[in-house]
Coordinates of N, CA and C in Angstrom, one line a residue:
X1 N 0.8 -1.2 0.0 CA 0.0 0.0 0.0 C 0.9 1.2 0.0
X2 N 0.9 2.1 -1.0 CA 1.5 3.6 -0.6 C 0.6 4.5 -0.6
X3 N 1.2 5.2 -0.1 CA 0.2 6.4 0.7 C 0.5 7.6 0.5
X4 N 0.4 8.9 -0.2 CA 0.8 10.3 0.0 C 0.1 11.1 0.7
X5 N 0.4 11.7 1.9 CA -0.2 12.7 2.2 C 0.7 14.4 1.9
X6 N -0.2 15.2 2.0 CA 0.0 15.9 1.5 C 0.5 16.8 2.5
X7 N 0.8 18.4 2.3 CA 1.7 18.8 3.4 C 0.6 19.3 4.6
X8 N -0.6 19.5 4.3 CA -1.8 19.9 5.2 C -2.0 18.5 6.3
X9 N -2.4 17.4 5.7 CA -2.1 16.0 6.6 C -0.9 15.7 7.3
X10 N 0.3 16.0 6.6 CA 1.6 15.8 7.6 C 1.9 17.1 8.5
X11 N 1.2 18.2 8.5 CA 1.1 19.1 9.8 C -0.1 18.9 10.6
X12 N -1.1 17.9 10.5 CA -1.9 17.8 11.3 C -1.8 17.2 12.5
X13 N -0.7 16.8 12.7 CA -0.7 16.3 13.8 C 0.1 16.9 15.0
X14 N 0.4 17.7 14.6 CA 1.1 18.9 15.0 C 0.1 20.1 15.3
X15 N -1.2 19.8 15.1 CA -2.4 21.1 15.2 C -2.8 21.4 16.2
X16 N -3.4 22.4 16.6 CA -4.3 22.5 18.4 C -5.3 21.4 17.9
X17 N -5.6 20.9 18.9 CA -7.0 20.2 18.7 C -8.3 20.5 19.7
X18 N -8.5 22.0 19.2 CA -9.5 22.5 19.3 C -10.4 22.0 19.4
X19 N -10.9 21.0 18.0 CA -12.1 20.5 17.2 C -11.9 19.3 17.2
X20 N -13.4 18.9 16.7 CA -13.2 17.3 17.2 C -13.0 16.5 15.8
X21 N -13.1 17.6 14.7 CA -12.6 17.0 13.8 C -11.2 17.1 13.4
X22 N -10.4 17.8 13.9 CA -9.0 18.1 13.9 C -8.3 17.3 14.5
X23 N -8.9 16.9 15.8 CA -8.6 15.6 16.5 C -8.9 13.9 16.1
X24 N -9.8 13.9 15.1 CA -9.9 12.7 14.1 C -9.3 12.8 13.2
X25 N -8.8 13.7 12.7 CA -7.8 13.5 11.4 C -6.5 13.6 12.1
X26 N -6.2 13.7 13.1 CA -4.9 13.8 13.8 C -4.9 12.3 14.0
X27 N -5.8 11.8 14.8 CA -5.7 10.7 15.0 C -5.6 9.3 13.7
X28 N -6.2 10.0 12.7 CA -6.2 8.7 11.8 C -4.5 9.0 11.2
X29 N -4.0 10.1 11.1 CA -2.6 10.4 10.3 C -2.0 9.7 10.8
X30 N -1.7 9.8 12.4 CA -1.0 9.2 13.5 C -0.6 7.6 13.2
X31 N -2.4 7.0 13.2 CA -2.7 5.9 12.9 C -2.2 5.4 11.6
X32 N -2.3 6.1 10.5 CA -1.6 5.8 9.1 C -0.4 5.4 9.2
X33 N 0.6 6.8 10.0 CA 1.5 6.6 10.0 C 2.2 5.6 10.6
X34 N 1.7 4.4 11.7 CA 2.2 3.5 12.4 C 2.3 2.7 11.8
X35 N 1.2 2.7 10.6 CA 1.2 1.5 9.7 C 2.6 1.3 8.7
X36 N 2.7 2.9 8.0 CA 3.6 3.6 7.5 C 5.2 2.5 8.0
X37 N 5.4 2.6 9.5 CA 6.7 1.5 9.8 C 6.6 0.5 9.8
X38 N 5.3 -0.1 9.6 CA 5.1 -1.9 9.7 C 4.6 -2.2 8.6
X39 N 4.9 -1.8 7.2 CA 4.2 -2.4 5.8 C 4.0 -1.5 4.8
X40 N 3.1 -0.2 5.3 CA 2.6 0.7 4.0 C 3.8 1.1 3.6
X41 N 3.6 2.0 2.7 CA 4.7 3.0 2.3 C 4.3 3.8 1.8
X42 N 4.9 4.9 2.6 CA 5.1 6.5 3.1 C 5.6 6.8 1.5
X43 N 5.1 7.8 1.0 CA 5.7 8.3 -0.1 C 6.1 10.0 0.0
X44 N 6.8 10.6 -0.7 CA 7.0 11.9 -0.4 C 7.7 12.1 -2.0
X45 N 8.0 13.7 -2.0 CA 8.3 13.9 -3.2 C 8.7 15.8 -3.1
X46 N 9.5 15.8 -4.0 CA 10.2 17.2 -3.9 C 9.2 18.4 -3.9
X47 N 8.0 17.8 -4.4 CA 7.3 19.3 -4.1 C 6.9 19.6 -2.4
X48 N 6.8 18.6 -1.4 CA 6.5 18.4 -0.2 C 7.5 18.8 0.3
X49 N 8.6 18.5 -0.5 CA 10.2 19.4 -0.1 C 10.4 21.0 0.0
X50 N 9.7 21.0 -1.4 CA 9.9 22.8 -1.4 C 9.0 23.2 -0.5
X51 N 7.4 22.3 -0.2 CA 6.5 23.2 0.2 C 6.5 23.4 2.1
X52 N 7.4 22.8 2.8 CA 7.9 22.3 3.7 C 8.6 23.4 4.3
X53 N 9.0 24.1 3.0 CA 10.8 24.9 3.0 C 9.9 26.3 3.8
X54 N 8.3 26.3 4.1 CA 7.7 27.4 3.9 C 7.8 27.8 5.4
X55 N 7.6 26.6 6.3 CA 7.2 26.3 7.4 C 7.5 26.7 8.4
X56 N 7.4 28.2 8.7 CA 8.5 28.9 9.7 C 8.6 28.4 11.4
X57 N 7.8 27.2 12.1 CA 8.2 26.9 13.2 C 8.5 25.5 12.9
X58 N 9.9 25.9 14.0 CA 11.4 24.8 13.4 C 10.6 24.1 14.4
X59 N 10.4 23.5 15.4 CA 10.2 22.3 16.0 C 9.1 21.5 15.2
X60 N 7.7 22.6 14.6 CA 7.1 21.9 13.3 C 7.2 21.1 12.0
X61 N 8.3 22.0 11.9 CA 9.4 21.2 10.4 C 10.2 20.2 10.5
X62 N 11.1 19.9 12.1 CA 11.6 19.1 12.2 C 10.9 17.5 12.7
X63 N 9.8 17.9 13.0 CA 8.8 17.2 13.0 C 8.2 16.4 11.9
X64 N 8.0 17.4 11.2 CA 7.8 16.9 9.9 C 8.7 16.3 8.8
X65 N 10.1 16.8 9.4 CA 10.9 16.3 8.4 C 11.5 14.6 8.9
X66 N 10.9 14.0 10.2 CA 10.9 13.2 11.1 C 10.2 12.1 10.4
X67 N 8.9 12.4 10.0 CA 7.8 11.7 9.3 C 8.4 11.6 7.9
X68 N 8.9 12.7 7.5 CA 9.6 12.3 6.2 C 10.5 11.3 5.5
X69 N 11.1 11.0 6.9 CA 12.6 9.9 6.8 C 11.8 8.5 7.1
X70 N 10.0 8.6 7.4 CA 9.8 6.9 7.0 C 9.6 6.9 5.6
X71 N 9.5 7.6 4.7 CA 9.3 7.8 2.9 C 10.4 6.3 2.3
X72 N 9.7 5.8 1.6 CA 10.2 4.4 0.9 C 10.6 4.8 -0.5
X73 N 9.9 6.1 -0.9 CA 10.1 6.6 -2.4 C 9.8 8.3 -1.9
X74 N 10.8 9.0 -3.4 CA 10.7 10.2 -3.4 C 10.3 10.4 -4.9
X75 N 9.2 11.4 -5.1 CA 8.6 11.3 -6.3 C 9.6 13.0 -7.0
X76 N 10.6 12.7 -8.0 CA 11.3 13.7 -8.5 C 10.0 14.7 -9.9
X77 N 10.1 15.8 -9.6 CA 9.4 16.1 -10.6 C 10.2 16.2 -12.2
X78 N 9.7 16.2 -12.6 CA 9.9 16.0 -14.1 C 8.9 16.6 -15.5
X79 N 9.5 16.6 -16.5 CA 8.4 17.4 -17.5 C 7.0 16.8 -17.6
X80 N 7.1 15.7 -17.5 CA 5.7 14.2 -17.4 C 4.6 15.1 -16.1
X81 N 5.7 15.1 -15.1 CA 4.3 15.5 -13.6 C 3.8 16.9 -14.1
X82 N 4.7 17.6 -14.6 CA 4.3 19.3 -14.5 C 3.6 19.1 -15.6
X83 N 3.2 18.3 -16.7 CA 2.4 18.3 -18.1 C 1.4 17.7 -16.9
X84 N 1.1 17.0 -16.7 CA -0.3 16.2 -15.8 C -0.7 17.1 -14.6
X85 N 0.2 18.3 -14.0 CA -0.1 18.9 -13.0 C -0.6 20.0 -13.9
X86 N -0.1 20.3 -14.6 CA -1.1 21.5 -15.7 C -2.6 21.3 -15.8
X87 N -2.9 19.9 -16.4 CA -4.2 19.3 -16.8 C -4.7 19.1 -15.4
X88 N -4.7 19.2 -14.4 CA -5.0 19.4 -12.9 C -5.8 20.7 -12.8
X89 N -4.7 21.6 -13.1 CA -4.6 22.9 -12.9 C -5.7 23.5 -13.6
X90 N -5.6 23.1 -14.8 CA -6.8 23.9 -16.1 C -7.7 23.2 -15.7
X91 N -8.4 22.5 -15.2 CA -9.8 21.6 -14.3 C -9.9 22.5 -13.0
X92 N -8.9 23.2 -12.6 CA -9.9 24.1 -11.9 C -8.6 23.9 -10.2
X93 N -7.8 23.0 -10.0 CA -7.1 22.3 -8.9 C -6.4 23.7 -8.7
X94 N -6.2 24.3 -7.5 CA -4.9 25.0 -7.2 C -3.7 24.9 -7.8
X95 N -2.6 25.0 -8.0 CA -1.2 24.7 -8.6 C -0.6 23.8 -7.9
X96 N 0.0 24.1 -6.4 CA 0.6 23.2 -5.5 C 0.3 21.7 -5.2
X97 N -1.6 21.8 -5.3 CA -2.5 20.6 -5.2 C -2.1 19.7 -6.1
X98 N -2.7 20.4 -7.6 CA -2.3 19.7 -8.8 C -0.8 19.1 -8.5
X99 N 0.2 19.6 -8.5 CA 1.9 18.9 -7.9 C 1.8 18.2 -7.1
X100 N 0.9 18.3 -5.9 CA 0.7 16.9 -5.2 C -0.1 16.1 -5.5
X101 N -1.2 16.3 -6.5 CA -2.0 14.9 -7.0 C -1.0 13.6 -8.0
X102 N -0.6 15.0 -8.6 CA 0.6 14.5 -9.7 C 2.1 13.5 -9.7
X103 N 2.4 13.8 -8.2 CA 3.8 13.4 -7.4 C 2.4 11.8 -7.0
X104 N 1.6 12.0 -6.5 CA 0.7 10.5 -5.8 C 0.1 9.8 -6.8
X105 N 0.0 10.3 -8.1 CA -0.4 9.3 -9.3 C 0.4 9.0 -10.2
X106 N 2.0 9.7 -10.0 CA 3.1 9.1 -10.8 C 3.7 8.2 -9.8
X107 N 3.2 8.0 -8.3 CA 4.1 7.2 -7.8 C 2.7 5.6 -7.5
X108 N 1.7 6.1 -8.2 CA 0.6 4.8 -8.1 C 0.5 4.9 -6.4
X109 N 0.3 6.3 -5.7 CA -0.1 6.2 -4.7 C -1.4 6.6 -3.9
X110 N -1.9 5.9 -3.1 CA -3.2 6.8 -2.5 C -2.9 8.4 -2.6
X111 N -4.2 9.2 -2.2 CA -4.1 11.0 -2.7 C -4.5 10.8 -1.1
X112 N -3.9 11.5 0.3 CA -4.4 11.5 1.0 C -4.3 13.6 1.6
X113 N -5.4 13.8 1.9 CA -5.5 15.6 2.0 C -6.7 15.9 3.6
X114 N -6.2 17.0 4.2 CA -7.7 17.0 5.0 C -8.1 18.4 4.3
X115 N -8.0 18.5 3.2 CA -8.5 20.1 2.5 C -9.8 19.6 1.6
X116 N -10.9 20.2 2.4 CA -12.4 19.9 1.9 C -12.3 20.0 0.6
X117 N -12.1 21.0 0.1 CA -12.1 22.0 -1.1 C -11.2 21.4 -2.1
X118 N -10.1 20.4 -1.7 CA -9.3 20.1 -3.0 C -10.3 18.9 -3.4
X119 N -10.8 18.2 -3.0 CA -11.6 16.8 -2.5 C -13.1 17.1 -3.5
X120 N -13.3 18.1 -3.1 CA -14.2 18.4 -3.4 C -14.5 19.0 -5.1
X121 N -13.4 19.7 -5.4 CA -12.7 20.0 -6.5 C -13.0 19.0 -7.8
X122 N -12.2 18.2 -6.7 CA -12.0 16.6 -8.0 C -13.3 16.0 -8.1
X123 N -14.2 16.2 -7.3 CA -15.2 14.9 -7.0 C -16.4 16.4 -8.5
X124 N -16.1 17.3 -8.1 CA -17.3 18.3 -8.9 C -16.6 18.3 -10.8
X125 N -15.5 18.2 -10.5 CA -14.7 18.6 -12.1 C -15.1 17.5 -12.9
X126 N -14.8 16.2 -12.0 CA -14.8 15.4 -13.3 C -13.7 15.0 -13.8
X127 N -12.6 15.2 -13.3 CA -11.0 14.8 -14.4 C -10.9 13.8 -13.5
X128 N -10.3 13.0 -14.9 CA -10.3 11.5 -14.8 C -8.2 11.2 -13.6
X129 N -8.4 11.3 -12.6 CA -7.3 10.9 -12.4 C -7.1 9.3 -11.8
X130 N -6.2 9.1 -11.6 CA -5.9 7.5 -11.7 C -5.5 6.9 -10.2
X131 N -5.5 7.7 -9.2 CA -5.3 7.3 -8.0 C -6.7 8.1 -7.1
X132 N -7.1 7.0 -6.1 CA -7.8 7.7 -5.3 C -7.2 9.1 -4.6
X133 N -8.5 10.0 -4.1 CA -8.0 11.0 -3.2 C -9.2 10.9 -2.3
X134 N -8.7 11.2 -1.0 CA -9.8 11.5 0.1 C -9.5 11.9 1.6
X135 N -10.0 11.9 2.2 CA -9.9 12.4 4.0 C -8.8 11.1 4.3
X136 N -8.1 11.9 5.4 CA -7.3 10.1 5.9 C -8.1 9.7 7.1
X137 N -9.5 10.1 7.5 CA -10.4 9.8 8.7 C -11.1 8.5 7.4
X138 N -11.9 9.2 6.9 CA -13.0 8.3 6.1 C -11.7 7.0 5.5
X139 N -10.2 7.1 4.7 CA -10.3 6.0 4.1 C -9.7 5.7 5.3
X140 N -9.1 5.6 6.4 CA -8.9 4.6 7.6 C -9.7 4.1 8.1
X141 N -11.0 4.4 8.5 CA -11.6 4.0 8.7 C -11.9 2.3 7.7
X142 N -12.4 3.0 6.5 CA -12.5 1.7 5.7 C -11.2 0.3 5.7
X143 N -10.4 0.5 6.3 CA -9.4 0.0 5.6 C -8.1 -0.3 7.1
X144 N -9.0 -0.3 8.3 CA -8.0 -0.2 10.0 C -8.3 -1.3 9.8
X145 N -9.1 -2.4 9.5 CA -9.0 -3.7 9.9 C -7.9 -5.0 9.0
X146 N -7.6 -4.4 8.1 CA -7.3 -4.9 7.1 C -6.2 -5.1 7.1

């Protein structure tokens, strides 16, 4: 199983947990990630690199850059992802998104996001992409027993 989360899911665990939904998506990333050392695989990729680079609290980044070193693959961009993150892009996806849908379907990996709005994006547009995307609450759930 590979898995990409995106840079909004690999800071959630790192979030106040205010909300009780901020605290179920913390919880299921948490949970992803345990799996992450005993089987799945963690994927990452240079745009999660640059976008990382943004992150101005250091005990956050190094945190994150902690989760990063379970990654089994790094997805390098290339002319192939930025031609397929374009076609993302002109469907309507943010730019960054499109680069992380693109890094999780050149690497044949799950799309995992807690951003309503990207989710939501894909499911209204209609572009045909080739890897699932969804909450990491809803697909763990489907898929903790397994």
């Amino acid at each position: 199983m590979k898995i990409y989360m995106d840079v909004c899911c690999l800071c959630r665990p790192f979030d106040a947990r205010r909300h009780p939904r901020t605290h179920l998506e913390m919880e299921a990333i948490v949970a992803i990630l345990d799996r992450c050392r005993s089987g799945w695989d963690l994927v990452s990729s240079d745009v999660i690199s640059y976008e990382i680079l943004q992150i101005r609290d250091q005990r956050r980044l190094i945190n994150i850059r902690k989760i990063l070193a379970l990654a089994k693959e790094t997805v390098v961009i290339d002319d192939r992802l930025e031609g397929r993150a374009a076609e993302f892009a002109d469907a309507g996806i943010d730019a960054m998104d499109a680069l992380h849908i693109a890094s999780a379907e050149q690497a044949g990996a799950l799309f995992l996001t807690t951003d309503d709005a990207v989710i939501k994006t894909i499911k209204t547009t209609g572009i045909n992409i080739s890897v699932r995307v969804c909450n990491p609450v809803e697909w763990y759930l489907e898929v903790k027993d397994s």
